[in-house]
């Protein structure tokens, strides 16, 4: 089993309800076990327009290889009505594979670690909630958080 971290987000429809549903669906997915989720956060879109996002990060144990895990995540996005009319369009569900154990890969479909995760408060704050000692790209998650204080984000109760 490998510990993977997934970024979850939604800014169309009831984002919190969508994330709750997809967390249960991840737990029920063959090859995925022990799903643990961070608290939910509300954040403004980054490099995009549209409503605020509801975001979280989930840790999961999996024996799926990275591309098979990506396929499972994209299948869940599609089941939740994900559309991709243009880059960074608002979305009913966004699932990003952030980390896959200590593995690095640069494939045409997947780059791990996620290449922009260290620049995103909506990834770093929930990641710190569930894995406070984790390092991202060779630095503690808290060191990255100190560099993104200008991004509007708030923890929400759902």
Short mmCIF file of C-alpha atoms in Angstrom, two decimals:
data_model
loop_
_atom_site.label_atom_id
_atom_site.label_comp_id
_atom_site.label_asym_id
_atom_site.label_seq_id
_atom_site.Cartn_x
_atom_site.Cartn_y
_atom_site.Cartn_z
CA UNK A 1 0.00 0.00 0.00
CA UNK A 2 1.06 3.56 -0.77
CA UNK A 3 -0.13 6.69 1.05
CA UNK A 4 -1.46 9.20 -1.48
CA UNK A 5 -2.87 12.68 -0.97
CA UNK A 6 -5.73 14.01 -3.06
CA UNK A 7 -6.87 17.62 -3.37
CA UNK A 8 -10.65 18.01 -3.56
CA UNK A 9 -12.52 21.09 -4.70
CA UNK A 10 -15.88 22.22 -6.05
CA UNK A 11 -17.32 25.62 -6.87
CA UNK A 12 -20.55 24.74 -8.68
CA UNK A 13 -23.61 23.40 -6.89
CA UNK A 14 -23.40 22.38 -3.23
CA UNK A 15 -19.63 21.94 -2.99
CA UNK A 16 -19.61 20.71 0.60
CA UNK A 17 -22.21 18.02 -0.16
CA UNK A 18 -20.29 16.98 -3.26
CA UNK A 19 -17.06 16.60 -1.28
CA UNK A 20 -18.82 14.58 1.44
CA UNK A 21 -20.24 12.25 -1.22
CA UNK A 22 -16.98 11.82 -3.08
CA UNK A 23 -15.10 11.03 0.14
CA UNK A 24 -17.51 8.14 0.71
CA UNK A 25 -17.13 7.09 -2.93
CA UNK A 26 -13.34 7.12 -2.62
CA UNK A 27 -13.60 4.86 0.43
CA UNK A 28 -15.77 2.45 -1.62
CA UNK A 29 -13.43 2.42 -4.63
CA UNK A 30 -11.60 -0.86 -5.28
CA UNK A 31 -7.93 -0.48 -4.45
CA UNK A 32 -8.44 2.43 -2.05
CA UNK A 33 -8.59 2.13 1.74
CA UNK A 34 -8.29 4.22 4.89
CA UNK A 35 -9.53 7.55 3.54
CA UNK A 36 -8.95 10.41 5.98
CA UNK A 37 -10.17 13.92 5.15
CA UNK A 38 -9.14 17.34 6.33
CA UNK A 39 -11.64 19.95 7.44
CA UNK A 40 -13.27 21.89 4.61
CA UNK A 41 -12.12 25.34 3.56
CA UNK A 42 -13.62 28.11 1.44
CA UNK A 43 -11.26 29.87 -0.95
CA UNK A 44 -11.41 32.22 -3.89
CA UNK A 45 -10.48 30.77 -7.28
CA UNK A 46 -6.78 31.07 -8.15
CA UNK A 47 -5.96 32.11 -11.72
CA UNK A 48 -9.66 31.72 -12.54
CA UNK A 49 -13.05 33.33 -12.12
CA UNK A 50 -16.29 32.04 -10.66
CA UNK A 51 -17.75 31.31 -7.24
CA UNK A 52 -15.61 30.47 -4.22
CA UNK A 53 -14.44 26.87 -3.88
CA UNK A 54 -15.01 24.41 -1.10
CA UNK A 55 -11.71 22.53 -0.70
CA UNK A 56 -10.23 19.70 1.32
CA UNK A 57 -7.37 17.22 1.16
CA UNK A 58 -7.76 13.48 1.66
CA UNK A 59 -5.11 10.98 2.61
CA UNK A 60 -5.71 7.48 1.36
CA UNK A 61 -3.91 4.19 1.21
CA UNK A 62 -3.95 2.52 -2.17
CA UNK A 63 -2.41 -0.29 -4.11
CA UNK A 64 -3.49 1.29 -7.40
CA UNK A 65 -0.57 2.51 -9.52
CA UNK A 66 -0.55 6.31 -10.07
CA UNK A 67 -2.21 6.33 -13.49
CA UNK A 68 -4.89 3.87 -12.39
CA UNK A 69 -5.58 6.09 -9.37
CA UNK A 70 -5.80 9.10 -11.71
CA UNK A 71 -8.30 7.17 -13.85
CA UNK A 72 -10.42 6.42 -10.77
CA UNK A 73 -10.33 10.10 -9.75
CA UNK A 74 -11.32 11.27 -13.23
CA UNK A 75 -14.16 8.73 -13.34
CA UNK A 76 -15.50 10.23 -10.09
CA UNK A 77 -15.21 13.74 -11.52
CA UNK A 78 -17.18 12.64 -14.58
CA UNK A 79 -19.86 10.98 -12.42
CA UNK A 80 -20.29 14.31 -10.65
CA UNK A 81 -20.79 16.19 -13.92
CA UNK A 82 -17.32 17.66 -14.36
CA UNK A 83 -17.07 19.70 -17.55
CA UNK A 84 -13.86 21.08 -19.06
CA UNK A 85 -15.03 23.81 -21.48
CA UNK A 86 -11.84 25.84 -20.93
CA UNK A 87 -8.80 25.94 -18.66
CA UNK A 88 -9.67 26.64 -15.01
CA UNK A 89 -13.42 26.69 -15.68
CA UNK A 90 -15.72 26.47 -12.65
CA UNK A 91 -16.32 22.86 -11.72
CA UNK A 92 -18.71 20.56 -9.93
CA UNK A 93 -15.73 18.51 -8.74
CA UNK A 94 -11.97 18.68 -9.06
CA UNK A 95 -9.77 15.86 -7.78
CA UNK A 96 -6.01 16.28 -8.02
CA UNK A 97 -3.42 13.65 -7.16
CA UNK A 98 -1.02 15.73 -5.07
CA UNK A 99 1.41 13.16 -3.69
CA UNK A 100 1.88 9.44 -4.28
CA UNK A 101 4.12 8.16 -1.50
CA UNK A 102 7.59 9.56 -2.09
CA UNK A 103 7.36 8.90 -5.81
CA UNK A 104 8.05 11.52 -8.46
CA UNK A 105 6.82 11.16 -11.99
CA UNK A 106 6.46 13.34 -15.06
CA UNK A 107 4.03 11.69 -17.46
CA UNK A 108 1.97 13.38 -20.16
CA UNK A 109 -1.15 12.72 -18.06
CA UNK A 110 0.22 13.18 -14.55
CA UNK A 111 2.97 15.04 -12.73
CA UNK A 112 3.62 14.01 -9.12
CA UNK A 113 4.19 15.80 -6.84
CA UNK A 114 1.57 18.19 -8.18
CA UNK A 115 3.66 21.02 -9.66
CA UNK A 116 1.72 23.92 -8.13
CA UNK A 117 0.59 22.49 -4.80
CA UNK A 118 3.21 24.47 -2.86
CA UNK A 119 1.68 27.71 -4.20
CA UNK A 120 -1.91 27.02 -3.13
CA UNK A 121 -3.33 27.81 0.31
CA UNK A 122 -6.34 25.61 -0.50
CA UNK A 123 -3.95 22.63 -0.69
CA UNK A 124 -1.39 23.48 1.98
CA UNK A 125 -3.69 24.36 4.88
CA UNK A 126 -5.85 21.22 4.65
CA UNK A 127 -2.73 19.11 3.99
CA UNK A 128 -1.18 20.47 7.18
CA UNK A 129 -4.36 19.55 9.07
CA UNK A 130 -4.02 15.85 8.24
CA UNK A 131 -0.23 15.55 7.83
CA UNK A 132 1.46 18.37 9.80
CA UNK A 133 4.94 16.83 9.53
CA UNK A 134 4.82 16.21 5.78
CA UNK A 135 7.38 17.74 3.45
CA UNK A 136 6.42 19.13 0.08
CA UNK A 137 9.17 19.38 -2.52
CA UNK A 138 11.82 19.06 0.15
CA UNK A 139 10.41 21.63 2.61
CA UNK A 140 8.03 21.33 5.55
CA UNK A 141 4.46 22.22 4.64
CA UNK A 142 4.53 25.02 7.24
CA UNK A 143 7.42 26.73 5.40
CA UNK A 144 5.35 26.89 2.22
CA UNK A 145 2.33 28.21 4.12
CA UNK A 146 4.37 31.18 5.31
CA UNK A 147 4.81 32.17 1.64
CA UNK A 148 1.12 32.20 0.63
CA UNK A 149 -0.42 34.34 3.37
CA UNK A 150 -1.95 36.70 0.80
CA UNK A 151 -4.42 34.04 -0.44
CA UNK A 152 -7.93 34.40 1.02
CA UNK A 153 -9.02 31.17 2.69
CA UNK A 154 -11.19 30.25 5.66
CA UNK A 155 -11.97 27.01 7.44
CA UNK A 156 -15.69 26.26 7.35
CA UNK A 157 -17.97 24.07 9.41
CA UNK A 158 -20.04 21.64 7.36
#
